[in-house]
Structure formats: C-alpha cells, structure tokens
Coordinates of C-alpha atoms and ligand atoms in Angstrom, one line a residue:
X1 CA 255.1 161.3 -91.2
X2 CA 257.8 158.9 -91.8
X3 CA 257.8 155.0 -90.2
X4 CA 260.2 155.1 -87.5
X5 CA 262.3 151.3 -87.5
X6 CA 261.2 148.7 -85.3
X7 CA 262.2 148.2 -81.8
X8 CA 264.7 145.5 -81.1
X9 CA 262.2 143.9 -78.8
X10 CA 259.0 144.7 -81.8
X11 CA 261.3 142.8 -84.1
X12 CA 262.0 139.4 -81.6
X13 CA 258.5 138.7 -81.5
X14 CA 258.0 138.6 -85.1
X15 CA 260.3 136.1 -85.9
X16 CA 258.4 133.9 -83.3
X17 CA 255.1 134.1 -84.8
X18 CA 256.3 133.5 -88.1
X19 CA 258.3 130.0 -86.7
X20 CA 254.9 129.3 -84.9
X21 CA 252.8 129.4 -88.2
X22 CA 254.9 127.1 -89.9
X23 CA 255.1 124.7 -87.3
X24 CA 251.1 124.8 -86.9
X25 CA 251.7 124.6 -90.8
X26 CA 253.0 121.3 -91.2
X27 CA 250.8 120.0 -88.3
X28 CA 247.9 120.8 -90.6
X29 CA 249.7 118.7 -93.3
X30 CA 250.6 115.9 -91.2
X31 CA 247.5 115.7 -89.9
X32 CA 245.7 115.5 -93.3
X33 CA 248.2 113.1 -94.6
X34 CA 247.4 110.9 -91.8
X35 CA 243.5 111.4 -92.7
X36 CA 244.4 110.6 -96.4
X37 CA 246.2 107.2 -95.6
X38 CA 243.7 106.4 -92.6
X39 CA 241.2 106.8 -96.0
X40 CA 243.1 104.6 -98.2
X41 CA 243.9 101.8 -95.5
X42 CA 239.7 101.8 -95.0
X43 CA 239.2 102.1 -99.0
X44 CA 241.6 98.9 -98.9
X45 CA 239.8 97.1 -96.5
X46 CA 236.4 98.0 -98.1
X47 CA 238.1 97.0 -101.3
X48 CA 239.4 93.7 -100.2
X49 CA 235.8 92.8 -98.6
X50 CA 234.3 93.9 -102.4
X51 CA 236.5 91.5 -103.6
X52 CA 235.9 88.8 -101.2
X53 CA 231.8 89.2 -101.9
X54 CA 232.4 89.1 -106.0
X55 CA 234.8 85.9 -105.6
X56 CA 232.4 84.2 -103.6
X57 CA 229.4 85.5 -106.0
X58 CA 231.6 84.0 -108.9
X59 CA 232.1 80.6 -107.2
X60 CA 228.3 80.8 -106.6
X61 CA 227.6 81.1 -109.8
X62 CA 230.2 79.1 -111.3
X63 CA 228.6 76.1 -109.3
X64 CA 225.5 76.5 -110.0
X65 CA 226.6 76.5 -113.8
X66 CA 228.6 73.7 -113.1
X67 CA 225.8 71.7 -111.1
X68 CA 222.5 72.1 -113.4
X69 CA 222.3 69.6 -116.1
X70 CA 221.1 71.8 -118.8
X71 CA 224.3 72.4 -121.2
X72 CA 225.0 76.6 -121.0
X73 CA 227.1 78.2 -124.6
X74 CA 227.8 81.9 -124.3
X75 CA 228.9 83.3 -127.9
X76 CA 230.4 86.5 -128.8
X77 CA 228.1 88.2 -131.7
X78 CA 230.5 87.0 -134.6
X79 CA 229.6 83.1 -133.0
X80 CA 232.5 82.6 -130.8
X81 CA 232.3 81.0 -127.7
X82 CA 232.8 83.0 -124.6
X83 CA 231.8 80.6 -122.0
X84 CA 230.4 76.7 -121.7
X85 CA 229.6 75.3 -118.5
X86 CA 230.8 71.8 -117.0
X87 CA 227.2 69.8 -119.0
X88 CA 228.7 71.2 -122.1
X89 CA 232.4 69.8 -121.9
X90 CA 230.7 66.1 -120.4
X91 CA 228.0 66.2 -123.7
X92 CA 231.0 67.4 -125.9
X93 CA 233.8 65.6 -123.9
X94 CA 236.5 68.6 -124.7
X95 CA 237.8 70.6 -122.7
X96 CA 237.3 74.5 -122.0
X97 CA 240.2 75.1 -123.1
X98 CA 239.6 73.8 -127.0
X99 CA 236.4 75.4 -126.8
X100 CA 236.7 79.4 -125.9
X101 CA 237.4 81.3 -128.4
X102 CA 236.3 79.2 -131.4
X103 CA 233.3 79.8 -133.9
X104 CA 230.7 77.4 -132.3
X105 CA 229.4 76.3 -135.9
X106 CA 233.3 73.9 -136.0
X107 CA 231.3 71.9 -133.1
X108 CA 228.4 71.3 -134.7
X109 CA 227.7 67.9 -136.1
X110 CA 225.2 68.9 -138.7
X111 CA 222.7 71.5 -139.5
X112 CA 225.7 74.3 -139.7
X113 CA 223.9 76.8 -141.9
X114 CA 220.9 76.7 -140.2
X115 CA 221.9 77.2 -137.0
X116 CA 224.3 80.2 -138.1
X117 CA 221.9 81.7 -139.6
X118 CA 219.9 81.2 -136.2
X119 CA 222.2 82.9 -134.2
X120 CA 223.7 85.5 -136.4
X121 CA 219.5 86.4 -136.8
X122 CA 219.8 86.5 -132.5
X123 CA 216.2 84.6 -132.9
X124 CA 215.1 82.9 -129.8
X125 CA 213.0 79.7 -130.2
X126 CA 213.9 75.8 -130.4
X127 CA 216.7 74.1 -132.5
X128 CA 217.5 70.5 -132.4
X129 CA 221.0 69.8 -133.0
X130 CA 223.8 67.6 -132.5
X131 CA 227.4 68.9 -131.8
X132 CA 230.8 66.6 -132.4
X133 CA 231.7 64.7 -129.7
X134 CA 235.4 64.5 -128.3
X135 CA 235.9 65.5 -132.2
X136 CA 234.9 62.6 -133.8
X137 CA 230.8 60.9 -133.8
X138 CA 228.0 63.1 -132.7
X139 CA 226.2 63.6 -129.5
X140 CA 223.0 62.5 -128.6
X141 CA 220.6 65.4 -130.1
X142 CA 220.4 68.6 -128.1
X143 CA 217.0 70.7 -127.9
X144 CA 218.8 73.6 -128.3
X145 CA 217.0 77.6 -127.2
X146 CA 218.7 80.3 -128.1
X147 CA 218.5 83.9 -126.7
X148 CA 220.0 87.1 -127.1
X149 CA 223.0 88.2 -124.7
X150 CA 222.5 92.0 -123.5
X151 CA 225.1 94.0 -122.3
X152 CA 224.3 96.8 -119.5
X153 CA 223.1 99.2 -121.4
X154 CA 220.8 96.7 -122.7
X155 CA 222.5 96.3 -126.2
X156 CA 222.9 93.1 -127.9
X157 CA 226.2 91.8 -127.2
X158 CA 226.0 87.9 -128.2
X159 CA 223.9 84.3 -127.7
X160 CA 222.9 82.6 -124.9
X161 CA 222.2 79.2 -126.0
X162 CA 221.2 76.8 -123.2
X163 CA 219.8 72.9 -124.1
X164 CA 218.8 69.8 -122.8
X165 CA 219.9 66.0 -124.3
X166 CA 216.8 64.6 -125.9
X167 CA 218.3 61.1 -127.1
X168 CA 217.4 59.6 -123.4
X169 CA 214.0 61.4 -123.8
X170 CA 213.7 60.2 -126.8
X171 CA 214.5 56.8 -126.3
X172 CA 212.4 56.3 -123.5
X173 CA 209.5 58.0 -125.1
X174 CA 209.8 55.3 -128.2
X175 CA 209.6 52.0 -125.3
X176 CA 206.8 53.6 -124.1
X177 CA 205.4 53.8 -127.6
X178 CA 206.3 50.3 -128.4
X179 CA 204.9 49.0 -124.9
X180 CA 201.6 51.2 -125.7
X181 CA 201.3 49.4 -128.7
X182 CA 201.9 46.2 -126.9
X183 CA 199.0 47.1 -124.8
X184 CA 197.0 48.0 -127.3
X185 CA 197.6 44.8 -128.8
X186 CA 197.3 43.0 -125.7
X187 CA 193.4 44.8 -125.1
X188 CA 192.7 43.8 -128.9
X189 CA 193.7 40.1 -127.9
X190 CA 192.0 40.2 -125.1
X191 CA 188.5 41.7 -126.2
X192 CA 189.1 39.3 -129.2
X193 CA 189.1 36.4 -126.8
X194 CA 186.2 37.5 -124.7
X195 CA 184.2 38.0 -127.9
X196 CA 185.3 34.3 -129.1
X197 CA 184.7 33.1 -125.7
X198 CA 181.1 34.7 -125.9
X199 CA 180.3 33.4 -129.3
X200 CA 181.0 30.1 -128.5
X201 CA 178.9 30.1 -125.0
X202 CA 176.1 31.7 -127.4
X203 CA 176.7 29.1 -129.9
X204 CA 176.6 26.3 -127.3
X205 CA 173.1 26.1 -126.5
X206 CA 171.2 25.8 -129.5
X207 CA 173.5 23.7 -131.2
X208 CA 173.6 21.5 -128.3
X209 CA 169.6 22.0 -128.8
X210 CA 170.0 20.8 -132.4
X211 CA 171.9 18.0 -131.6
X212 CA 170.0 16.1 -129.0
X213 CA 166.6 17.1 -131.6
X214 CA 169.0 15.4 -134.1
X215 CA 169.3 12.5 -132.2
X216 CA 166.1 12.1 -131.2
X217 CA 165.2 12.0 -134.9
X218 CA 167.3 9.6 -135.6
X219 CA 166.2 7.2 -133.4
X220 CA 162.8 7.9 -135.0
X221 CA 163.6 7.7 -138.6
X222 CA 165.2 3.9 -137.4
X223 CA 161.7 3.5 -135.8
X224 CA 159.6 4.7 -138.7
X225 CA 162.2 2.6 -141.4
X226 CA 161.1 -0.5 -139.5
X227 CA 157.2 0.5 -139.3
X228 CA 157.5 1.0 -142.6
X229 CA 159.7 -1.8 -143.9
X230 CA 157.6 -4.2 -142.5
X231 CA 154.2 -2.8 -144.3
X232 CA 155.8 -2.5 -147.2
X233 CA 156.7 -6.5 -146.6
X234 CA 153.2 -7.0 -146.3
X235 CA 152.4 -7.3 -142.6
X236 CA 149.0 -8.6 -141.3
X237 CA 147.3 -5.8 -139.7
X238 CA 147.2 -7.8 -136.4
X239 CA 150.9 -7.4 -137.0
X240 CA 151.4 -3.9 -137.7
X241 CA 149.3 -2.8 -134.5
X242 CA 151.3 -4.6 -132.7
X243 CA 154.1 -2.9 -134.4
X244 CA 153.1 0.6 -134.2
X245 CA 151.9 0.4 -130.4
X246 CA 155.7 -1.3 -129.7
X247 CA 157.3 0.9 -131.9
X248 CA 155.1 4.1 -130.2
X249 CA 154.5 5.6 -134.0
X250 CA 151.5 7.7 -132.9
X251 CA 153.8 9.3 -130.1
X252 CA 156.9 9.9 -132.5
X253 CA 154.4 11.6 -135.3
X254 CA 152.5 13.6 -132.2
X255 CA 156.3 14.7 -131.5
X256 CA 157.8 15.3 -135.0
X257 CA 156.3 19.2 -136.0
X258 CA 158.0 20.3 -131.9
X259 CA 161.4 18.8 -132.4
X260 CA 161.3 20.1 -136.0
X261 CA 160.5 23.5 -134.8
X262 CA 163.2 23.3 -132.0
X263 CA 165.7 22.5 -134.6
X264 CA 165.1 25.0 -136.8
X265 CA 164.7 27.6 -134.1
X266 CA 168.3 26.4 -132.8
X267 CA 169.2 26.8 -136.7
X268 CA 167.7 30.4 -136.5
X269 CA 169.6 31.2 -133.5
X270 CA 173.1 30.4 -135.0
X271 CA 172.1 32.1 -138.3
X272 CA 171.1 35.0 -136.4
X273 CA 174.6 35.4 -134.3
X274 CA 176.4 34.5 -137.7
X275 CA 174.7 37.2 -139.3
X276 CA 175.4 39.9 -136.3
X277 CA 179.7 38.3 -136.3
X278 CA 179.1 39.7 -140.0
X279 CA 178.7 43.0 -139.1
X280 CA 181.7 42.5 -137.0
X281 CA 184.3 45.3 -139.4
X282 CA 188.1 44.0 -139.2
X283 CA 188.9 46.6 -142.1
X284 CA 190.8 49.2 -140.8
X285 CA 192.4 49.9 -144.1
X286 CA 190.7 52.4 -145.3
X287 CA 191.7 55.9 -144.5
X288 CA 189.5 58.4 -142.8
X289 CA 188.1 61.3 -144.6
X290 CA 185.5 64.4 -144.2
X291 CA 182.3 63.0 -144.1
X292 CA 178.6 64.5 -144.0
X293 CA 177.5 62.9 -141.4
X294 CA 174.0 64.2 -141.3
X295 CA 173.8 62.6 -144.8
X296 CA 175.2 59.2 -143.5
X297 CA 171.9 59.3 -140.5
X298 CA 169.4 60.0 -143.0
X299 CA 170.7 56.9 -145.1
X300 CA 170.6 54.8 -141.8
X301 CA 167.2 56.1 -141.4
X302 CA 166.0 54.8 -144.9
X303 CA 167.4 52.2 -144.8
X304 CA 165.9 50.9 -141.2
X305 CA 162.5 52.0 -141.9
X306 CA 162.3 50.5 -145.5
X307 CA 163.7 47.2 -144.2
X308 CA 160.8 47.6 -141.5
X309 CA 158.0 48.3 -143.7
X310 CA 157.3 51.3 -141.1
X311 CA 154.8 53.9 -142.6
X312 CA 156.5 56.9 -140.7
X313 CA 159.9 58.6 -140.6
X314 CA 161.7 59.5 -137.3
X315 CA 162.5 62.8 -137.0
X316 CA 165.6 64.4 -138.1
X317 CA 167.0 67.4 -137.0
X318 CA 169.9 67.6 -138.8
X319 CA 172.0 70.8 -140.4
X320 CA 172.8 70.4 -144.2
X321 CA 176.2 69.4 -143.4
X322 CA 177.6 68.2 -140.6
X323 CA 181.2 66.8 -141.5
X324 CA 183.1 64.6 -139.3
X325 CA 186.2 62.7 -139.7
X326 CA 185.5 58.7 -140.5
X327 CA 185.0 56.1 -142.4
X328 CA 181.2 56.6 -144.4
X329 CA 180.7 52.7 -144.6
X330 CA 181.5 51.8 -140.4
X331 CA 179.2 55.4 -139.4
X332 CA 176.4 53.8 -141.6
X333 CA 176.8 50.8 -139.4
X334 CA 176.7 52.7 -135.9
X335 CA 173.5 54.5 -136.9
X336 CA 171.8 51.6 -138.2
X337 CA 172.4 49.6 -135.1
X338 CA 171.5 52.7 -132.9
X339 CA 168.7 53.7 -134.9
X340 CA 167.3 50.4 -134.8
X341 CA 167.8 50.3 -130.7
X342 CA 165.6 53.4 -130.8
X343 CA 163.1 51.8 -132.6
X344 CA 163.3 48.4 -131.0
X345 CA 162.6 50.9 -127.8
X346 CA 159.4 52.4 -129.0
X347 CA 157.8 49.2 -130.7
X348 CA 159.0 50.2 -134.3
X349 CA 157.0 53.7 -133.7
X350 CA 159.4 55.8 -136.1
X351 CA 157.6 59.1 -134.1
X352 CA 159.3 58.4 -131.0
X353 CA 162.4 58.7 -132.4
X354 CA 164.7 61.3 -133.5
X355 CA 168.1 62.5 -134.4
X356 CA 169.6 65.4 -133.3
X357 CA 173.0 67.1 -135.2
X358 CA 175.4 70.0 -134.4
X359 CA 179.1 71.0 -134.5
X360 CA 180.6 71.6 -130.7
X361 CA 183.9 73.1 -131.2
X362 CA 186.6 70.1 -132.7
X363 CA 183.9 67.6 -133.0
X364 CA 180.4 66.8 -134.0
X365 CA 178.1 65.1 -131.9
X366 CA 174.9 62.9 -133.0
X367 CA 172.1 62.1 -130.4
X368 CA 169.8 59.6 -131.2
X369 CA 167.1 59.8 -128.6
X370 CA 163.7 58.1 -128.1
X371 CA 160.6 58.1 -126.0
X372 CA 161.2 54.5 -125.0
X373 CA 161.3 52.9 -121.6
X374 CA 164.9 53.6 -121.2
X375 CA 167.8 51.8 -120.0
X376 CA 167.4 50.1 -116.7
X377 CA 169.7 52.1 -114.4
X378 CA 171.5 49.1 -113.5
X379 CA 172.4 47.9 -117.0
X380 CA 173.9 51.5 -118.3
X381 CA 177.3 50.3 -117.2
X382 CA 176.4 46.9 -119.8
X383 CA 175.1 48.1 -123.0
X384 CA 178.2 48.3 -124.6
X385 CA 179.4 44.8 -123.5
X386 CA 179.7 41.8 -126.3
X387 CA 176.3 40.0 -126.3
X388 CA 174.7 42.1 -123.9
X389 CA 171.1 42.1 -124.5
X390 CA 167.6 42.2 -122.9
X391 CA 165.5 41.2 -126.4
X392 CA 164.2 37.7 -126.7
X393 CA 165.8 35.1 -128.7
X394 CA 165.9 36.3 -132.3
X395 CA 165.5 39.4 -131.8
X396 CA 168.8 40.5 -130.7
X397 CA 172.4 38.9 -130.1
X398 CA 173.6 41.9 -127.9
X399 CA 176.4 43.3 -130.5
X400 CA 175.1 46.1 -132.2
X401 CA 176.1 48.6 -129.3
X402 CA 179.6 46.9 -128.4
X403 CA 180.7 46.9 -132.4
X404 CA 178.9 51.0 -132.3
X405 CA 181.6 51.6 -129.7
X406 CA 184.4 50.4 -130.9
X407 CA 184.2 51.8 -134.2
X408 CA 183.2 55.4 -132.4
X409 CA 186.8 54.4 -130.4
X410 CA 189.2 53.6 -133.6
X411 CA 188.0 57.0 -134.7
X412 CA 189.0 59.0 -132.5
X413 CA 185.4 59.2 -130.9
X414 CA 182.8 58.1 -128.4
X415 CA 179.9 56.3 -128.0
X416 CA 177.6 57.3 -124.8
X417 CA 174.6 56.0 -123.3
X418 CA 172.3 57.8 -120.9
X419 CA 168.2 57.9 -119.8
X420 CA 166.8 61.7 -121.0
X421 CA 164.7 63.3 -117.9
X422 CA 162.0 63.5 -120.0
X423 CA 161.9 59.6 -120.2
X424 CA 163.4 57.2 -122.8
X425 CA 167.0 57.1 -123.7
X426 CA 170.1 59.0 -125.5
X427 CA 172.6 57.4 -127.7
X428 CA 175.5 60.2 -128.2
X429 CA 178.2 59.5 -131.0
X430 CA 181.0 62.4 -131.1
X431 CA 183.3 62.2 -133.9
X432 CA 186.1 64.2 -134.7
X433 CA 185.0 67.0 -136.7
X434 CA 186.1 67.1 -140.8
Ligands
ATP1 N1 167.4 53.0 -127.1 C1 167.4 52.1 -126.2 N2 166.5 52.1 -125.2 C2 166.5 51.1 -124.2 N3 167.4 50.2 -124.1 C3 168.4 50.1 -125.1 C4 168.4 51.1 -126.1 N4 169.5 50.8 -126.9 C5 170.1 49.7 -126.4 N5 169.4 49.3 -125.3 C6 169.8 48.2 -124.4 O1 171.1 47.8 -124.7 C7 171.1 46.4 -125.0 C8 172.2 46.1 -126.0 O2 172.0 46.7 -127.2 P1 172.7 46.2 -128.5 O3 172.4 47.0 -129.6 O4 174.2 46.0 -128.2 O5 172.2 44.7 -128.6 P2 170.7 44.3 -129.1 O6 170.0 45.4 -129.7 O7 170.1 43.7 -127.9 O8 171.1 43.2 -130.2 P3 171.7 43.4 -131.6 O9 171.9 44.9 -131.8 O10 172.9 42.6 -131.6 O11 170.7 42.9 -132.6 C9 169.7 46.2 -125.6 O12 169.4 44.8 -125.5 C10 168.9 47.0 -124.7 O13 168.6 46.4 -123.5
MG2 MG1 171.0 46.6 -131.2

C-alpha cells in the first residue's frame, strides 16, 4: 500500500525537532569547549606552579654549588666543560663565561696527558693537579676526584670532577712538621741536659771525695817530708820522738791504706760512670736493616755469661729467625744491658733467666724474664730514668735501661717493664718486624 504524504500539521512538528537537536547540538559543543579551556587554564596553573617548584629547586641547587668550598667541573664526554661552580671561577679567577664550552685540558697547568687520559678512561680515583690561573701562573695544587656523569638511563654521558686546594693543607702540614721537628729537638736538648745535669751530680761526690783525700795527703806527704828530712839530717832520737809525736806520724801511717782506698774507690766510681757514658750511642748514621734478632740475644747471652765466668746458660726460647728492623750493633747493646739486669736479679744464676721470641703481626717482640725479686711496684714508673738505680756503688750507674729505651724508641720500637704473676720481672723489647 502506497505512503500517503504527510499532514500539514505531521510536517510542522518535524521541522521543530530537527531545530531543537541542533540547538541541544551546539550546547553539547559549547559546553565541552568550555571543559577543554577550564582544562587548559588548570594545566596552566599546574604548569606555572611546576615551574615555580623547578626554579626554586634550581636556585637551591645552584646555591648550594655556589656555597660549598669544594671546586665542582662538569665535562661533556669529549672533555668540555658543561658546568663549574662559583669555588672553581675564585681558584681559577675566570669567568663562566671563558670557561663553558672549552676542552678542560687548555686550563690545566701541567700534567695534560695524564689527566686526559684520566678522564677520557672515565676512571674515578685521586689526581693532583694544578689549573692556570686568570690565564697566566698556576693555582695552588688541587686534589682532584673524578667520576663518571650518568645520564637517565644510566649511560655514561661525561665527568664529574670535584676537588679540594691542598696548597693551604699542605703548607700547614709542613709548619707542623718543621715545629715537630723543633720539638723533637727541643726533647733531645732537654733529655741531653738532664743526662749532663745527672752526670755531673753523679760525678760530684766522689770527686769531691777524691779531692779532700787529696788534700789530706798532702798535708801528710809535707808532714812525712819533714819527719823524714830531719832523720835524714841526722836527728838525735830524743829529737825525732819529739818529732813524730808533734808531727802525729803514727796517726798519718794508721790513716794512709783508708784514705788511699777512698781515693781510689772515688776513682772507681768516675771510671765506672765514664765507662756506662761510653755506651751512650750518638750514631744514628747507620741505616736500619733486617736483622735476626734471635741471633743478636744469643750473642748477648755469650757474651754476658763468658764475661761472668757463669757455668750455666739462660734459657733461650727463640725461633731460628726472628727478623726485626734495626741496627745489629745498638740491639746487641739493649740485650746485654737487659740480660745483665736479669742476671743482676737472680744473683748471676743464668737458670733463672730466660728469653722468649716470636713474631706478633708487624713486629717482633723479645721478653727477657727472670725469677728475681722483681721491680718494686713503686719504681716501675723509674727504671727507665737516667741514673736510676737500686745496686750499690759499683755495681751499677742506672743507664743501662734509660739508653735500652731510647734506642728501642729511635727504632720505631718499645721498651717495657712489668713484674710476671709468677714472681720476678719482664723486660719486653718490640721492634718493627724485617
Ligand atoms: N730484671 C730486673 N729485676 C728487678 N729490677 C730490675 C730489673 N731490671 C732493672 N731493674 C731495676 O731497674 C734499675 C735500673 O736498671 P738499669 O739497667 O737502668 O741500671 P742498673 O742496672 O742499676 O745500672 P747499669 O745498667 O747502668 O749498670 C735497676 O737498678 C733495678 O732496680
Ligand atoms: Mg743495668
């Protein structure tokens, strides 16, 4: 059945709904556009505020670049530089400008093919270098690190080189040398002037004790002269009673053999502190060396118990080899003196004694331990003092352990002293090891 044609009124209403959708049409499309620009105006403001935070993280980091005092080189990888912070342009006194851009080997002062090689190798580690300075003269040296740059996927993309001036370092670490020295010196002077000051107070008394004996004998041999000038003139022997009772003859002969032996046990005295000055060693010349030290204690040994006519040997516990750094001829020395200590503690009873040997890591140690007595608690803190000593005149002059410790001390050693639990005392020399 055919379509019949729409009414008038049918065809009204069509027209309206058609007029209707457009209209709701471009509504839609206002309204988005409106969405799109609200959008963009908030993209703006979060841009804006993006912007804001990355400036203000640059000028954070820009002064804290500025502000440390470490100087900061960023290179490109063909050894341009990128960046330098404000330590670099004060070191260098250039400006940025002259700087970015150009291969940093132009502002090196020397060591140019090293330090390319250095960085075009991206090795990290220490350099010391100097760069040019305001383009002329050289900086103070740099310590100089250098590390590899990495871009964000973690490739290398240059050299981060970042250093610290060591001439002010430098310079202050040589004063204190030379006033260490100075010190040094100083101490030297100073124990030097102690030991002079204790010689001569040990020296004082028996030479003052020869010298009044001296005198006395004088005035005797001008009493005997005239005893004896006027027998051998022939006196009556009225006379010469009268003479030798006047003169006191019998007294000055009863008197003679003590005031003989007094001078000579003066003499003895000043011969004995002579002898120990003597073992005094001012040679520091020669040069240390790897020494066997257990051979050097079993020399000491001999040598202490041959000059002491001792029928026994200490005991020696010693490896075959035991090298230490040192001078063989000033070791000797120390052993003797402490080996003779040990037997001075036991009454020359070599059995008493004995020496003990090992490596402990970097150095070797050497006990020399006996059954003695021991030190008095009270003196340990003395032993190693100039002319410290507890033996009777003649026996001792109180040097052998101050001279021990000093030469254990110029070697790079030590000297210690210290009562065993089981009784008697332990003399411990540690010596660098050869
Ligand atoms: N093994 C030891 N046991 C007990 N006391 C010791 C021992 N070694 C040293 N001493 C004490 O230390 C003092 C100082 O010793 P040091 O070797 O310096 O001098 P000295 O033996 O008295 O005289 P010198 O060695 O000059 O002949 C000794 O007089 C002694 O009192
Ligand atoms: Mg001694």
């Amino acid at each position: 059945m055919a379509r019949q044609p729409p009414l008038a009124t049918e065809s009204v209403i069509g027209e309206g709904d058609i007029a209707h959708a457009q209209e709701a049409a471009w509504i839609e499309v206002i309204r988005k556009m409106e969405e799109v620009y609200s959008d963009l105006i908030q993209y703006e403001i979060e841009l804006e505020e993006k912007n804001t935070a990355l400036e203000e993280a640059q000028r954070f980091i820009t002064s804290v670049l500025s502000s440390v005092s470490d100087i900061l080189v960023v290179c490109d990888p063909k050894g341009r530089i990128q960046q330098v912070n404000l330590a670099f342009l004060r070191l260098t006194d250039m400006a940025e400008i002259d700087l970015v851009g150009r291969p940093l080997a132009d502002f090196l002062a020397e060591d140019v093919g090293t330090l390319c090689h250095w960085l075009e190798a991206g090795q990290g580690g220490d350099r010391e270098v100097r760069f040019v300075h305001g383009g002329n003269g050289a900086t103070d040296p740099v310590a100089l690190t250098c590390a590899t740059l990495l871009d964000h996927r973690g490739l290398p993309a240059g050299t981060v080189l970042t250093g610290r001036p060591v001439g002010e370092l430098r310079r202050a670490y040589e004063a204190l040398k030379q006033a260490q020295a100075q010190l040094v010196q100083q101490e030297k002077m100073a124990s030097l002037g102690r030991l002079i000051a204790g010689v001569a107070h040990e020296l004082n008394n028996p030479i003052s004790f020869i010298v009044g004996n001296v005198h006395v004998l004088t005035k005797y041999r001008e009493r005997l002269e005239a005893y004896l000038g006027a027998i051998h003139h022939g006196v009556s022997e009225p006379e010469r009673e009268v003479l030798r009772r006047t003169l006191r003859i019998d007294a000055l002969i009863a008197d003679l053999p003590a005031l003989i032996a007094g001078t000579q046990e003066g003499a003895q005295r000043v011969a004995d502190i002579v002898k120990s000055l003597k073992r005094l060693s001012f040679s520091h010349g020669a040069a240390a060396e790897a020494v066997n030290l257990s051979e050097i204690a079993e020399n000491a040994v001999h040598w202490v118990v041959k000059g002491r006519n001792l029928p026994d040997l200490p005991r020696l516990d010693l490896p075959d080899v035991l090298l230490a750094k040192g001078q063989a001829g000033q070791l000797h020395q120390v052993l003797v003196n402490l080996v003779e200590n040990a037997l001075d503690a036991v009454d020359g009873r070599a059995q008493g004694v004995s020496l003990l040997g090992h490596r402990d890591g970097d150095s070797v140690v050497l006990d020399v331990r006996d059954d003695g007595p021991g030190i008095a608690p009270q003196n340990l803190g003395k032993v190693f003092e100039p002319f410290f000593t507890t033996k009777p005149v003649g026996q001792g002059t109180g040097l052998g352990l101050w001279i021990s410790y000093g030469i254990a001390r110029d070697h790079g050693g030590e000297l210690l002293a210290s009562n065993r639990p089981e009784g008697g005392a332990c003399l411990r020399l540690r010596l660098p090891a050869g």
